mmCIF file of C-alpha atoms and ligand atoms in Angstrom:
data_model
loop_
_atom_site.group_PDB
_atom_site.id
_atom_site.type_symbol
_atom_site.label_atom_id
_atom_site.label_comp_id
_atom_site.label_asym_id
_atom_site.label_seq_id
_atom_site.Cartn_x
_atom_site.Cartn_y
_atom_site.Cartn_z
ATOM 1 C CA MET A 1 248.807 -11.776 198.694
ATOM 2 C CA LYS A 2 251.252 -14.510 197.928
ATOM 3 C CA ARG A 3 248.560 -16.681 196.431
ATOM 4 C CA LEU A 4 247.295 -13.847 194.300
ATOM 5 C CA PHE A 5 250.775 -13.196 193.049
ATOM 6 C CA LEU A 6 251.237 -16.858 192.187
ATOM 7 C CA THR A 7 247.939 -16.998 190.368
ATOM 8 C CA GLY A 8 248.932 -13.913 188.440
ATOM 9 C CA CYS A 9 252.185 -15.562 187.459
ATOM 10 C CA LEU A 10 250.447 -18.696 186.317
ATOM 11 C CA VAL A 11 248.019 -16.762 184.184
ATOM 12 C CA PHE A 12 250.896 -14.795 182.729
ATOM 13 C CA LEU A 13 252.832 -17.995 182.064
ATOM 14 C CA ALA A 14 249.847 -19.574 180.407
ATOM 15 C CA ILE A 15 249.526 -16.595 178.111
ATOM 16 C CA ILE A 16 253.203 -16.693 177.228
ATOM 17 C CA MET A 17 253.052 -20.418 176.604
ATOM 18 C CA ALA A 18 249.984 -20.069 174.446
ATOM 19 C CA ALA A 19 251.706 -17.387 172.431
ATOM 20 C CA CYS A 20 254.911 -19.358 172.015
ATOM 21 C CA SER A 21 253.583 -22.824 171.420
ATOM 22 C CA SER A 22 253.140 -24.108 167.927
ATOM 23 C CA SER A 23 249.524 -23.154 167.792
ATOM 24 C CA GLY A 24 247.709 -21.174 165.223
ATOM 25 C CA SER A 25 244.699 -19.081 165.845
ATOM 26 C CA ASP A 26 242.795 -16.385 164.099
ATOM 27 C CA ALA A 27 239.577 -14.455 164.187
ATOM 28 C CA SER A 28 237.703 -17.454 162.830
ATOM 29 C CA GLY A 29 237.705 -19.070 166.250
ATOM 30 C CA ILE A 30 239.688 -22.115 165.199
ATOM 31 C CA THR A 31 242.764 -22.995 167.228
ATOM 32 C CA VAL A 32 245.264 -25.672 166.324
ATOM 33 C CA GLU A 33 247.585 -26.987 169.009
ATOM 34 C CA ASN A 34 250.128 -29.692 169.646
ATOM 35 C CA VAL A 35 251.004 -30.139 165.994
ATOM 36 C CA ARG A 36 253.264 -33.155 165.587
ATOM 37 C CA ALA A 37 254.909 -34.578 162.481
ATOM 38 C CA ASN A 38 255.490 -38.300 162.164
ATOM 39 C CA MET A 39 258.110 -37.933 159.461
ATOM 40 C CA THR A 40 261.242 -39.730 160.655
ATOM 41 C CA LEU A 41 260.768 -43.084 158.959
ATOM 42 C CA PRO A 42 262.630 -43.958 155.759
ATOM 43 C CA THR A 43 259.365 -44.572 153.926
ATOM 44 C CA GLU A 44 257.448 -42.551 151.384
ATOM 45 C CA THR A 45 254.750 -41.710 153.871
ATOM 46 C CA GLY A 46 254.323 -39.722 157.028
ATOM 47 C CA SER A 47 251.537 -38.197 159.030
ATOM 48 C CA PHE A 48 250.621 -35.207 161.122
ATOM 49 C CA TRP A 49 248.689 -35.097 164.378
ATOM 50 C CA MET A 50 247.150 -32.087 166.077
ATOM 51 C CA VAL A 51 244.354 -30.867 168.269
ATOM 52 C CA ILE A 52 241.816 -28.630 166.552
ATOM 53 C CA THR A 53 239.239 -26.665 168.511
ATOM 54 C CA ASN A 54 236.359 -24.735 167.052
ATOM 55 C CA HIS A 55 235.574 -21.915 169.489
ATOM 56 C CA SER A 56 233.000 -20.407 167.178
ATOM 57 C CA ASP A 57 229.319 -21.263 166.908
ATOM 58 C CA THR A 58 229.642 -22.277 163.274
ATOM 59 C CA ASP A 59 230.487 -25.797 162.188
ATOM 60 C CA ASP A 60 233.727 -26.020 160.285
ATOM 61 C CA ALA A 61 235.808 -28.739 158.665
ATOM 62 C CA LEU A 62 239.420 -29.399 157.867
ATOM 63 C CA THR A 63 239.409 -29.857 154.109
ATOM 64 C CA GLY A 64 243.072 -30.118 153.241
ATOM 65 C CA ALA A 65 246.669 -29.329 154.037
ATOM 66 C CA ALA A 66 249.929 -28.562 152.314
ATOM 67 C CA VAL A 67 253.446 -29.329 153.477
ATOM 68 C CA ASN A 68 256.714 -28.845 151.638
ATOM 69 C CA GLY A 69 258.191 -32.275 151.081
ATOM 70 C CA CYS A 70 254.863 -34.064 150.794
ATOM 71 C CA GLY A 71 253.847 -34.652 147.198
ATOM 72 C CA VAL A 72 250.274 -35.488 148.100
ATOM 73 C CA ILE A 73 248.301 -34.870 151.269
ATOM 74 C CA GLU A 74 245.169 -36.742 152.247
ATOM 75 C CA LEU A 75 242.994 -36.697 155.336
ATOM 76 C CA HIS A 76 242.776 -40.187 156.782
ATOM 77 C CA ASN A 77 241.179 -42.163 159.536
ATOM 78 C CA MET A 78 242.068 -45.608 160.849
ATOM 79 C CA PHE A 79 239.701 -48.508 161.330
ATOM 80 C CA MET A 80 239.814 -52.028 162.668
ATOM 81 C CA GLU A 81 238.747 -54.311 159.836
ATOM 82 C CA GLU A 82 238.731 -58.078 160.116
ATOM 83 C CA GLY A 83 241.284 -57.902 162.841
ATOM 84 C CA VAL A 84 243.691 -55.559 161.111
ATOM 85 C CA MET A 85 244.111 -51.828 161.306
ATOM 86 C CA VAL A 86 243.604 -50.087 158.006
ATOM 87 C CA MET A 87 243.532 -46.457 157.070
ATOM 88 C CA ARG A 88 241.423 -44.737 154.516
ATOM 89 C CA PRO A 89 240.664 -41.230 153.310
ATOM 90 C CA VAL A 90 237.913 -39.703 155.423
ATOM 91 C CA GLU A 91 234.393 -39.592 154.064
ATOM 92 C CA GLY A 92 233.841 -36.589 151.846
ATOM 93 C CA GLY A 93 237.537 -35.792 152.039
ATOM 94 C CA GLN A 94 237.144 -33.600 155.103
ATOM 95 C CA ILE A 95 237.314 -33.811 158.866
ATOM 96 C CA PRO A 96 234.320 -32.091 160.490
ATOM 97 C CA ILE A 97 235.151 -29.693 163.320
ATOM 98 C CA PRO A 98 231.718 -29.016 164.841
ATOM 99 C CA ALA A 99 230.998 -25.720 166.589
ATOM 100 C CA GLY A 100 232.306 -25.678 170.127
ATOM 101 C CA GLU A 101 234.092 -28.993 169.806
ATOM 102 C CA THR A 102 237.641 -30.253 169.880
ATOM 103 C CA VAL A 103 238.791 -32.867 167.394
ATOM 104 C CA GLU A 104 241.996 -34.724 168.013
ATOM 105 C CA LEU A 105 244.132 -36.059 165.187
ATOM 106 C CA LYS A 106 246.288 -38.685 166.847
ATOM 107 C CA PRO A 107 248.124 -41.968 166.357
ATOM 108 C CA GLY A 108 245.673 -44.747 165.548
ATOM 109 C CA GLY A 109 242.957 -42.318 164.530
ATOM 110 C CA LEU A 110 242.425 -39.303 162.356
ATOM 111 C CA HIS A 111 245.556 -37.924 160.747
ATOM 112 C CA VAL A 112 246.847 -35.736 157.967
ATOM 113 C CA MET A 113 248.567 -38.172 155.641
ATOM 114 C CA CYS A 114 251.753 -37.257 153.824
ATOM 115 C CA LEU A 115 252.270 -39.276 150.653
ATOM 116 C CA GLN A 116 255.227 -39.105 148.317
ATOM 117 C CA LYS A 117 257.403 -37.856 151.143
ATOM 118 C CA ALA A 118 260.565 -36.351 149.703
ATOM 119 C CA ALA A 119 262.836 -37.393 152.549
ATOM 120 C CA PRO A 120 262.705 -38.404 156.195
ATOM 121 C CA LEU A 121 263.073 -35.574 158.711
ATOM 122 C CA GLU A 122 265.066 -35.561 161.903
ATOM 123 C CA LEU A 123 263.477 -35.563 165.325
ATOM 124 C CA GLY A 124 262.807 -32.067 166.585
ATOM 125 C CA THR A 125 262.745 -30.489 163.138
ATOM 126 C CA LYS A 126 260.117 -27.790 162.649
ATOM 127 C CA VAL A 127 257.790 -28.180 159.701
ATOM 128 C CA ASN A 128 255.428 -25.566 158.337
ATOM 129 C CA VAL A 129 251.953 -26.908 157.733
ATOM 130 C CA SER A 130 249.302 -24.991 155.864
ATOM 131 C CA LEU A 131 245.822 -26.123 156.869
ATOM 132 C CA THR A 132 242.666 -25.318 154.939
ATOM 133 C CA PHE A 133 239.293 -25.068 156.648
ATOM 134 C CA ALA A 134 235.908 -24.813 154.962
ATOM 135 C CA ASN A 135 234.985 -21.685 156.926
ATOM 136 C CA ALA A 136 238.137 -20.453 158.587
ATOM 137 C CA GLY A 137 240.179 -20.547 155.393
ATOM 138 C CA THR A 138 243.906 -21.168 155.447
ATOM 139 C CA MET A 139 245.884 -21.344 158.664
ATOM 140 C CA GLU A 140 249.638 -21.726 158.985
ATOM 141 C CA VAL A 141 250.891 -23.828 161.862
ATOM 142 C CA GLU A 142 254.230 -25.269 162.835
ATOM 143 C CA ALA A 143 254.698 -28.973 163.524
ATOM 144 C CA THR A 144 257.500 -30.549 165.483
ATOM 145 C CA VAL A 145 258.901 -33.855 164.265
ATOM 146 C CA VAL A 146 258.294 -36.502 166.937
ATOM 147 C CA GLU A 147 258.974 -40.202 167.396
ATOM 148 C CA PRO A 148 256.719 -42.295 165.172
ATOM 149 C CA ALA A 149 253.995 -44.339 166.809
ATOM 150 C CA ALA A 150 253.955 -48.010 165.940
ATOM 151 C CA SER A 151 250.366 -47.795 164.826
ATOM 152 C CA THR A 152 251.131 -45.305 162.100
ATOM 153 C CA ASN A 153 254.086 -47.152 160.681
ATOM 154 C CA MET A 154 252.069 -48.943 158.106
ATOM 155 C CA GLU A 155 251.374 -49.054 154.454
ATOM 156 C CA MET A 156 248.074 -48.287 152.849
ATOM 157 C CA GLY A 157 245.351 -50.863 152.519
ATOM 158 C CA SER A 158 244.845 -54.312 153.914
ATOM 159 C CA GLU A 159 246.813 -56.224 151.270
ATOM 160 C CA ASN A 160 250.007 -54.678 152.470
ATOM 161 C CA MET A 161 249.028 -55.210 156.059
ATOM 162 C CA GLU A 162 248.959 -58.936 155.647
ATOM 163 C CA GLU A 163 252.272 -59.060 153.915
ATOM 164 C CA GLY A 164 253.889 -56.870 156.512
ATOM 165 C CA GLY A 165 252.452 -59.004 159.245
ATOM 166 C CA GLU A 166 254.387 -57.245 161.930
ATOM 167 C CA MET A 167 251.912 -54.780 163.171
ATOM 168 C CA ASP A 168 252.617 -53.810 166.693
ATOM 169 C CA MET A 169 249.677 -51.898 167.969
ATOM 170 C CA GLY A 170 250.978 -51.907 171.480
ATOM 171 C CA GLY A 171 253.124 -48.857 171.071
ATOM 172 C CA GLY A 172 250.560 -46.373 170.038
ATOM 173 C CA ASN A 173 246.940 -45.538 170.083
HETATM 174 CU CU1 CU B 201 247.004 -42.411 156.506
#
């Protein structure tokens, strides 16, 4: 009995947590979880990370996003090129979210890039992010401002990389 009760509690808790966490979900079968904003640095850029799952049997793609305080938003990926990490807009300007799969936007990899950032945000701040999917349409999610990862504290392109010269990839991946 006790075990059953515990299991019941856990299931209940999981439901509550799912409902309260900063995840978005709708009838389209797309869920977006763990939305984090890398927006604390006093630079003109920032980025957003999240976990996107396509529960449907139709391929989808993240095609864009909008955030107040970001003049321009691009979808980027990071690559190792001649020994340096560079980031570039994703091919076709969209991040595929294949049917039944989970795609993780994370430090050192895919990310939603905020350009022309109006101002740095404080840790813990909540940020509304409007995501656009090819099939699922628009989805509003809430990001929490987190500590930046070293690997995302970089300027665009390899020219700047070399000048900066202080890439510390150890702190993030
Ligand atoms: Cu980027």
